[in-house]
Tab-separated table of C-alpha atoms and ligand atoms in Angstrom:
chain	number	residue	atom	x	y	z
A	105	MET	CA	-71.317	-97.111	-112.493
A	106	SER	CA	-72.777	-95.871	-115.736
A	107	ALA	CA	-74.102	-92.394	-116.130
A	108	GLU	CA	-77.732	-91.413	-115.225
A	109	PRO	CA	-79.989	-92.956	-117.757
A	110	GLN	CA	-81.339	-91.053	-120.627
A	111	THR	CA	-85.147	-90.911	-120.031
A	112	ARG	CA	-86.933	-91.914	-123.069
A	113	VAL	CA	-90.841	-90.867	-123.665
A	114	LEU	CA	-92.515	-92.848	-126.370
A	115	PRO	CA	-96.211	-92.892	-127.315
A	116	ALA	CA	-97.746	-96.231	-126.010
A	117	GLU	CA	-97.802	-98.022	-129.136
A	118	PRO	CA	-97.068	-101.699	-129.692
A	119	THR	CA	-93.484	-101.417	-130.611
A	120	ALA	CA	-92.981	-99.116	-127.483
A	121	ILE	CA	-94.794	-101.581	-125.299
A	122	GLU	CA	-92.438	-104.317	-126.634
A	123	ALA	CA	-89.292	-101.935	-125.869
A	124	ALA	CA	-90.702	-101.409	-122.351
A	125	ALA	CA	-91.064	-105.144	-121.651
A	126	ALA	CA	-87.452	-105.765	-122.812
A	127	CYS	CA	-86.348	-102.903	-120.627
A	128	LEU	CA	-88.080	-104.390	-117.516
A	129	ALA	CA	-86.569	-107.900	-118.493
A	130	SER	CA	-83.190	-106.216	-118.188
A	131	GLY	CA	-83.748	-104.885	-114.730
A	132	GLY	CA	-84.934	-101.316	-116.010
A	133	LEU	CA	-87.416	-99.000	-114.748
A	134	VAL	CA	-90.328	-98.022	-116.861
A	135	ALA	CA	-93.151	-95.650	-116.139
A	136	PHE	CA	-96.537	-96.575	-117.644
A	137	PRO	CA	-100.270	-95.156	-117.528
A	138	THR	CA	-102.713	-96.978	-115.382
A	139	GLU	CA	-106.362	-95.918	-114.988
A	140	THR	CA	-105.574	-94.476	-111.629
A	141	VAL	CA	-102.219	-92.781	-111.784
A	142	TYR	CA	-98.998	-93.470	-113.721
A	143	GLY	CA	-96.985	-96.199	-112.030
A	144	LEU	CA	-93.109	-96.619	-112.033
A	145	GLY	CA	-92.681	-100.308	-112.933
A	146	ALA	CA	-89.821	-102.754	-112.127
A	147	ASP	CA	-89.700	-106.516	-112.403
A	148	ALA	CA	-91.126	-107.691	-109.018
A	149	THR	CA	-89.008	-110.878	-109.047
A	150	HIS	CA	-85.796	-109.017	-109.458
A	151	GLY	CA	-84.462	-107.553	-106.077
A	152	GLU	CA	-81.848	-105.395	-107.677
A	153	ALA	CA	-84.511	-103.785	-110.102
A	154	VAL	CA	-86.727	-103.124	-106.969
A	155	ALA	CA	-83.799	-101.537	-105.011
A	156	ARG	CA	-83.153	-99.299	-108.045
A	157	LEU	CA	-86.778	-98.336	-107.929
A	158	TYR	CA	-86.758	-97.239	-104.325
A	159	ALA	CA	-83.771	-95.233	-105.100
A	160	ALA	CA	-85.148	-93.591	-108.194
A	161	LYS	CA	-88.159	-92.571	-106.071
A	162	GLY	CA	-86.079	-91.463	-103.229
A	163	ARG	CA	-88.322	-93.534	-100.796
A	164	PRO	CA	-86.574	-92.911	-97.205
A	165	THR	CA	-87.738	-96.413	-96.047
A	166	PHE	CA	-88.558	-99.697	-97.757
A	167	ASN	CA	-92.261	-99.775	-97.779
A	168	PRO	CA	-94.079	-102.781	-99.515
A	169	LEU	CA	-95.055	-102.322	-103.227
A	170	ILE	CA	-98.078	-103.191	-105.245
A	171	SER	CA	-97.587	-106.055	-107.530
A	172	HIS	CA	-99.366	-105.657	-110.975
A	173	VAL	CA	-100.558	-108.628	-112.905
A	174	PRO	CA	-102.843	-108.842	-116.236
A	175	ASP	CA	-105.389	-111.392	-115.061
A	176	PHE	CA	-106.856	-113.385	-112.278
A	177	ALA	CA	-105.265	-116.627	-113.228
A	178	THR	CA	-101.781	-115.094	-112.556
A	179	ALA	CA	-103.041	-113.263	-109.289
A	180	ARG	CA	-103.788	-116.679	-108.103
A	181	LEU	CA	-100.343	-117.804	-108.382
A	182	LEU	CA	-99.183	-115.204	-106.043
A	183	ALA	CA	-101.673	-114.981	-103.047
A	184	ARG	CA	-104.430	-117.220	-101.364
A	185	PHE	CA	-107.872	-115.899	-102.031
A	186	SER	CA	-110.573	-116.093	-99.527
A	187	ALA	CA	-114.137	-116.253	-100.227
A	188	ASP	CA	-114.311	-112.337	-99.898
A	189	ALA	CA	-111.326	-111.956	-101.838
A	190	GLU	CA	-112.848	-113.969	-104.700
A	191	ARG	CA	-115.971	-111.779	-104.643
A	192	LEU	CA	-114.137	-108.467	-104.734
A	193	ALA	CA	-111.678	-109.485	-107.464
A	194	ALA	CA	-114.765	-111.018	-109.555
A	195	ALA	CA	-116.761	-107.583	-109.074
A	196	PHE	CA	-113.994	-104.922	-109.459
A	197	TRP	CA	-111.009	-106.482	-111.358
A	198	PRO	CA	-109.543	-105.206	-113.535
A	199	GLY	CA	-110.056	-101.797	-111.661
A	200	PRO	CA	-108.827	-99.411	-109.231
A	201	LEU	CA	-108.710	-101.954	-106.256
A	202	THR	CA	-105.751	-103.206	-104.490
A	203	LEU	CA	-106.138	-106.411	-102.388
A	204	VAL	CA	-103.849	-107.428	-99.551
A	205	LEU	CA	-103.808	-110.958	-99.196
A	206	PRO	CA	-101.646	-113.779	-97.580
A	207	ARG	CA	-98.970	-114.496	-100.190
A	208	ARG	CA	-98.221	-118.127	-101.388
A	209	ALA	CA	-95.251	-119.832	-99.943
A	210	ASP	CA	-93.960	-119.977	-103.563
A	211	CYS	CA	-94.638	-116.460	-104.474
A	212	PRO	CA	-91.728	-115.288	-106.622
A	213	VAL	CA	-92.063	-111.483	-105.897
A	214	SER	CA	-88.792	-110.429	-104.259
A	215	SER	CA	-88.954	-109.914	-100.282
A	216	LEU	CA	-87.657	-106.412	-100.644
A	217	ALA	CA	-90.929	-105.486	-102.733
A	218	LEU	CA	-92.827	-107.155	-99.758
A	219	ALA	CA	-90.820	-105.352	-97.156
A	220	GLY	CA	-90.349	-108.890	-95.790
A	221	LEU	CA	-94.050	-109.353	-94.874
A	222	ASP	CA	-95.865	-112.584	-95.454
A	223	THR	CA	-98.962	-110.786	-96.979
A	224	ILE	CA	-98.860	-109.220	-100.808
A	225	ALA	CA	-100.656	-106.148	-102.369
A	226	LEU	CA	-102.220	-107.289	-105.798
A	227	ARG	CA	-103.892	-105.297	-108.437
A	228	ILE	CA	-105.076	-105.788	-111.986
A	229	PRO	CA	-105.093	-102.389	-113.651
A	230	ALA	CA	-107.803	-101.476	-116.113
A	231	HIS	CA	-105.730	-99.605	-118.664
A	232	PRO	CA	-104.996	-101.069	-122.267
A	233	THR	CA	-101.275	-100.064	-122.136
A	234	ALA	CA	-100.760	-101.539	-118.665
A	235	THR	CA	-102.540	-104.785	-119.786
A	236	ALA	CA	-100.432	-104.990	-122.690
A	237	LEU	CA	-97.181	-104.323	-121.019
A	238	LEU	CA	-98.154	-106.947	-118.186
A	239	ARG	CA	-98.764	-109.495	-120.805
A	240	ALA	CA	-95.729	-108.853	-122.884
A	241	PHE	CA	-93.496	-108.955	-119.851
A	242	GLY	CA	-95.047	-112.021	-118.472
A	243	LYS	CA	-93.967	-111.539	-114.848
A	244	PRO	CA	-95.361	-109.427	-111.998
A	245	VAL	CA	-94.561	-105.651	-112.112
A	246	VAL	CA	-94.211	-103.653	-108.823
A	247	ALA	CA	-95.195	-100.034	-109.531
A	248	PRO	CA	-95.774	-97.349	-106.891
A	249	SER	CA	-96.782	-94.119	-108.140
A	250	ALA	CA	-94.115	-92.670	-110.614
A	251	ASN	CA	-93.343	-89.530	-108.595
A	252	ARG	CA	-90.470	-88.656	-106.371
A	253	SER	CA	-91.273	-89.545	-102.836
A	254	GLY	CA	-93.648	-87.036	-101.139
A	255	HIS	CA	-94.625	-85.288	-104.487
A	256	VAL	CA	-98.064	-85.310	-106.078
A	257	SER	CA	-98.906	-88.551	-107.872
A	258	PRO	CA	-98.518	-88.234	-111.683
A	259	THR	CA	-101.590	-88.386	-114.039
A	260	THR	CA	-99.735	-87.536	-117.250
A	261	ALA	CA	-96.374	-88.623	-118.793
A	262	ALA	CA	-95.335	-84.982	-118.525
A	263	HIS	CA	-95.762	-85.251	-114.715
A	264	VAL	CA	-93.551	-88.592	-114.581
A	265	LEU	CA	-90.782	-86.554	-116.705
A	266	ALA	CA	-90.993	-83.483	-114.443
A	267	ASP	CA	-90.232	-85.686	-111.235
A	268	LEU	CA	-88.050	-88.536	-112.763
A	269	ARG	CA	-86.206	-87.282	-115.938
A	270	GLY	CA	-82.666	-88.968	-115.729
A	271	ARG	CA	-83.544	-91.277	-113.021
A	272	ILE	CA	-85.668	-93.822	-115.169
A	273	ASP	CA	-85.326	-95.470	-118.375
A	274	LEU	CA	-88.603	-95.038	-120.107
A	275	ILE	CA	-91.815	-93.486	-120.046
A	276	LEU	CA	-94.868	-94.872	-121.943
A	277	ASP	CA	-97.145	-92.018	-122.945
A	278	GLY	CA	-100.767	-93.155	-122.830
A	279	GLY	CA	-102.567	-89.764	-122.295
A	280	PRO	CA	-104.004	-88.708	-118.844
A	281	SER	CA	-105.089	-91.339	-116.146
A	282	PRO	CA	-108.873	-91.302	-116.320
A	283	VAL	CA	-109.508	-91.933	-112.483
A	284	GLY	CA	-107.007	-89.562	-111.129
A	285	VAL	CA	-106.398	-91.073	-107.623
A	286	GLU	CA	-104.584	-94.081	-106.755
A	287	SER	CA	-106.325	-97.437	-106.000
A	288	THR	CA	-108.475	-98.292	-103.017
A	289	VAL	CA	-106.535	-100.657	-100.645
A	290	VAL	CA	-108.224	-103.293	-98.907
A	291	ALA	CA	-106.630	-105.878	-96.573
A	292	LEU	CA	-108.271	-109.194	-96.409
A	293	ILE	CA	-106.059	-110.895	-93.860
A	294	ASP	CA	-108.420	-110.592	-90.674
A	295	GLU	CA	-111.581	-108.761	-90.818
A	296	PRO	CA	-111.905	-106.785	-94.246
A	297	THR	CA	-110.065	-103.523	-93.622
A	298	LEU	CA	-109.896	-100.215	-95.853
A	299	LEU	CA	-106.248	-99.486	-95.567
A	300	ARG	CA	-106.271	-96.439	-98.089
A	301	PRO	CA	-109.453	-94.859	-99.715
A	302	GLY	CA	-108.953	-94.493	-103.364
A	303	GLY	CA	-110.521	-94.815	-106.955
A	304	LEU	CA	-113.124	-97.287	-105.914
A	305	ALA	CA	-115.762	-96.003	-103.393
A	306	ARG	CA	-115.941	-97.605	-99.939
A	307	ALA	CA	-119.759	-98.010	-100.397
A	308	ASP	CA	-119.377	-100.204	-103.616
A	309	ILE	CA	-116.802	-102.488	-101.727
A	310	GLU	CA	-119.302	-102.814	-98.747
A	311	ARG	CA	-122.334	-103.613	-100.891
A	312	VAL	CA	-120.538	-106.646	-102.379
A	313	LEU	CA	-118.952	-107.901	-99.002
A	314	GLY	CA	-122.344	-107.230	-97.264
A	315	LEU	CA	-120.649	-105.679	-94.392
A	316	PRO	CA	-118.821	-102.377	-93.448
A	317	LEU	CA	-115.105	-102.211	-93.873
A	318	ALA	CA	-113.119	-101.857	-90.727
A	319	SER	CA	-110.890	-98.879	-90.928
A	320	ALA	CA	-107.057	-99.095	-90.611
A	321	PRO	CA	-105.939	-98.239	-87.114
A	322	ALA	CA	-103.285	-95.845	-88.549
A	323	GLN	CA	-103.022	-93.953	-91.660
A	324	ILE	CA	-100.972	-95.986	-94.184
A	325	ASP	CA	-98.500	-94.008	-96.214
A	326	GLU	CA	-95.964	-95.082	-98.693
A	327	GLU	CA	-92.888	-93.422	-96.662
A	328	ALA	CA	-94.108	-94.874	-93.292
A	329	PRO	CA	-96.657	-97.500	-93.795
A	330	LEU	CA	-97.162	-98.577	-90.084
A	331	ALA	CA	-96.214	-95.119	-88.276
A	332	PRO	CA	-99.060	-95.119	-85.893
A	333	GLY	CA	-101.330	-91.954	-85.365
A	334	MET	CA	-99.345	-89.860	-87.819
A	335	LEU	CA	-101.154	-88.185	-90.882
A	336	ALA	CA	-97.797	-87.824	-92.729
A	337	SER	CA	-97.460	-85.188	-95.222
A	338	HIS	CA	-97.708	-86.639	-98.563
A	339	TYR	CA	-99.005	-85.927	-102.210
A	340	ALA	CA	-97.778	-82.445	-101.217
A	341	PRO	CA	-97.584	-79.407	-103.425
A	342	LYS	CA	-95.393	-76.385	-102.465
A	343	ALA	CA	-98.280	-74.237	-101.824
A	344	LYS	CA	-99.855	-74.264	-98.294
A	345	LEU	CA	-103.394	-75.499	-98.438
A	346	ARG	CA	-106.176	-74.330	-96.100
A	347	LEU	CA	-109.097	-76.921	-96.110
A	348	ASN	CA	-112.905	-76.470	-95.949
A	349	ALA	CA	-112.506	-72.698	-96.876
A	350	THR	CA	-115.511	-70.790	-97.720
A	351	ALA	CA	-113.803	-67.994	-99.485
A	352	PRO	CA	-110.111	-67.000	-100.171
A	353	GLN	CA	-108.373	-64.794	-97.853
A	354	PRO	CA	-106.110	-61.985	-99.319
A	355	GLY	CA	-103.033	-63.517	-100.989
A	356	GLU	CA	-104.665	-66.898	-101.340
A	357	ALA	CA	-105.583	-68.775	-104.509
A	358	LEU	CA	-108.729	-70.740	-104.584
A	359	LEU	CA	-109.260	-74.550	-105.274
A	360	ALA	CA	-112.927	-74.831	-105.862
A	361	PHE	CA	-115.633	-77.494	-105.882
A	362	GLY	CA	-118.766	-76.848	-107.463
A	363	PRO	CA	-120.092	-73.408	-108.293
A	364	ALA	CA	-117.751	-70.702	-107.137
A	365	ALA	CA	-117.880	-66.891	-107.415
A	366	ASP	CA	-115.172	-65.277	-109.530
A	367	PHE	CA	-112.933	-63.386	-106.879
A	368	GLY	CA	-110.456	-62.298	-109.587
A	369	GLY	CA	-107.475	-64.208	-108.245
A	370	ILE	CA	-105.721	-67.379	-109.071
A	371	THR	CA	-108.532	-70.214	-109.389
A	372	PHE	CA	-108.997	-73.856	-110.218
A	373	ASN	CA	-112.082	-75.620	-110.053
A	374	LEU	CA	-112.061	-79.537	-109.311
A	375	SER	CA	-115.585	-79.765	-110.774
A	376	PRO	CA	-117.697	-76.657	-111.490
A	377	ARG	CA	-120.759	-79.071	-111.575
A	378	GLY	CA	-119.842	-80.819	-108.379
A	379	ASP	CA	-119.078	-84.116	-109.635
A	380	LEU	CA	-116.627	-86.202	-107.511
A	381	VAL	CA	-115.534	-88.513	-110.278
A	382	GLU	CA	-114.568	-85.450	-112.404
A	383	ALA	CA	-112.948	-83.956	-109.177
A	384	ALA	CA	-110.886	-86.803	-108.587
A	385	ALA	CA	-109.591	-86.809	-112.050
A	386	ASN	CA	-108.668	-83.134	-111.980
A	387	LEU	CA	-107.194	-83.256	-108.380
A	388	PHE	CA	-103.172	-84.025	-108.922
A	389	THR	CA	-103.111	-81.890	-111.934
A	390	GLN	CA	-104.623	-78.874	-110.514
A	391	LEU	CA	-102.174	-79.321	-107.333
A	392	ARG	CA	-99.281	-79.107	-109.906
A	393	GLU	CA	-100.971	-76.128	-111.681
A	394	LEU	CA	-101.355	-74.173	-108.584
A	395	ASP	CA	-97.600	-74.417	-108.073
A	396	ALA	CA	-96.853	-73.579	-111.529
A	397	ALA	CA	-99.117	-70.531	-111.225
A	398	GLY	CA	-97.068	-69.514	-108.361
A	399	ALA	CA	-99.647	-69.668	-105.649
A	400	ALA	CA	-98.019	-69.940	-102.242
A	401	ALA	CA	-101.305	-70.492	-100.231
A	402	VAL	CA	-104.584	-72.020	-101.269
A	403	ALA	CA	-108.198	-71.750	-100.034
A	404	VAL	CA	-109.677	-75.197	-100.616
A	405	MET	CA	-113.618	-75.405	-100.536
A	406	PRO	CA	-115.252	-78.353	-98.956
A	407	VAL	CA	-115.675	-81.679	-100.700
A	408	PRO	CA	-118.337	-83.912	-99.649
A	409	ASN	CA	-117.118	-87.122	-98.325
A	410	ASP	CA	-119.071	-89.624	-100.011
A	411	GLY	CA	-118.074	-91.783	-102.985
A	412	LEU	CA	-114.574	-90.766	-104.265
A	413	GLY	CA	-114.774	-87.850	-102.068
A	414	GLU	CA	-113.243	-89.996	-99.269
A	415	ALA	CA	-110.067	-90.506	-101.264
A	416	ILE	CA	-109.994	-86.805	-102.326
A	417	ASN	CA	-110.383	-85.574	-98.800
A	418	ASP	CA	-107.565	-88.129	-97.534
A	419	ARG	CA	-105.119	-86.820	-100.153
A	420	LEU	CA	-105.926	-83.047	-99.577
A	421	ALA	CA	-105.564	-83.694	-95.820
A	422	ARG	CA	-101.931	-85.357	-96.703
A	423	ALA	CA	-101.393	-82.313	-98.929
A	424	ALA	CA	-102.220	-79.768	-96.078
A	425	ALA	CA	-100.295	-81.574	-93.355
A	426	PRO	CA	-97.226	-80.075	-91.807
A	427	ARG	CA	-93.981	-80.967	-93.803
A	428	PRO	CA	-91.372	-83.150	-92.309
B	123	TXA	O1	-103.257	-96.862	-107.980
B	123	TXA	C1	-102.262	-97.142	-107.465
B	123	TXA	O2	-102.388	-98.036	-106.520
B	123	TXA	C2	-100.860	-97.013	-107.918
B	123	TXA	C3	-100.740	-97.620	-109.372
B	123	TXA	C4	-99.611	-97.382	-110.056
B	123	TXA	O3	-101.213	-98.758	-109.502
B	123	TXA	N1	-100.011	-97.493	-107.108
B	123	TXA	C5	-99.694	-97.057	-105.982
B	123	TXA	O4	-98.664	-97.744	-105.321
B	123	TXA	O5	-100.238	-96.272	-105.442
B	123	TXA	P1	-98.037	-97.121	-103.902
B	123	TXA	O6	-96.720	-97.839	-103.676
B	123	TXA	O7	-97.832	-95.690	-103.965
B	123	TXA	O8	-98.998	-97.383	-102.831
B	123	TXA	C6	-99.054	-98.699	-102.251
B	123	TXA	C7	-99.737	-98.749	-100.923
B	123	TXA	C8	-98.763	-98.251	-99.934
B	123	TXA	O9	-99.410	-97.240	-99.145
B	123	TXA	C9	-98.316	-99.512	-99.295
B	123	TXA	O10	-97.995	-99.214	-97.920
B	123	TXA	C10	-99.598	-100.362	-99.310
B	123	TXA	O11	-99.996	-100.031	-100.560
B	123	TXA	N2	-99.163	-101.690	-99.402
B	123	TXA	C11	-98.483	-102.526	-100.095
B	123	TXA	N3	-98.084	-103.803	-99.751
B	123	TXA	C12	-98.705	-103.946	-98.517
B	123	TXA	C13	-98.977	-104.907	-97.589
B	123	TXA	N4	-98.415	-106.130	-97.936
B	123	TXA	N5	-99.789	-104.592	-96.427
B	123	TXA	C14	-100.179	-103.245	-96.090
B	123	TXA	N6	-100.190	-102.418	-97.020
B	123	TXA	C15	-99.358	-102.649	-98.167
B	124	MG	MG1	-97.508	-93.081	-104.196
């Protein structure tokens, strides 16, 4: 075995993207920006590279990964699209939506990446670096969030480095991810079902489908995707979170949303003007900053549950859940 890889960080310029594509082609691991969060990419068709990816993240169980492609024509080679799937893809791709679809019999994605399922999760990201990398590489790329398993998802190259230095080959630095929470995952296998709230609001999807989305019977989670009835700890900062708090108690820091009185202690505000899109973009960075500031306990103000609020509240609930 060779020593741990040196993790290079390169600005996301054309020569770096070429180097990243070459790295993927040789079975390497490359973190790259998407509009939602940074992904940790591997060649989806290369079982050994996928195994290395699980190991680098420290995922305790093999959980299916999202295959990323640059365009709809490529997506069609991997999965079968129902009329509903066609409509959602046309309306929202490229963008923060992942579709779980029946995979084609000749789909070249490794069965390890699919966790042996006959379905596949597909996404076309809307980020120029991601698109350029996917085009340069020319094969599907599996990419979970580029963090150690159980940690907060990264929205900057520095976050990725903090978690994965020495465990991956290359990080393409394309600045902060604008959306800030992971993609919305919708399964179109039986009735359209919301598996994970995310960067595309439920209402936008329901408007295009013309019907309400069913909700997943159990919370899916990257470490235990089908564990029934368990709200696993995930996206977890070190600090202990108290949700829907009206004011901090002695010893607590404050994670505010909307106008908040200055109480003189550690305070971060997801969006002083109460904007849910801004709050989503700030969420994971501020959870990391609360840890960096030494906050051991945090009062979190209520966040409305509409629009991107559903995804924000999902991530906050996981961050506040008891640790394994
Ligand atoms: O925004 C995102 O989606 C980011 C960026 C990098 O694209 N990726 C991401 O991947 O969040 P990951 O692996 O952290 O989350 C993928 C989710 C997991 O909850 C997994 O269980 C679910 O998608 N998933 C993948 N394939 C599935 C399948 N065939 N059936 C049901 N769920 C699936
Ligand atoms: Mg993740």
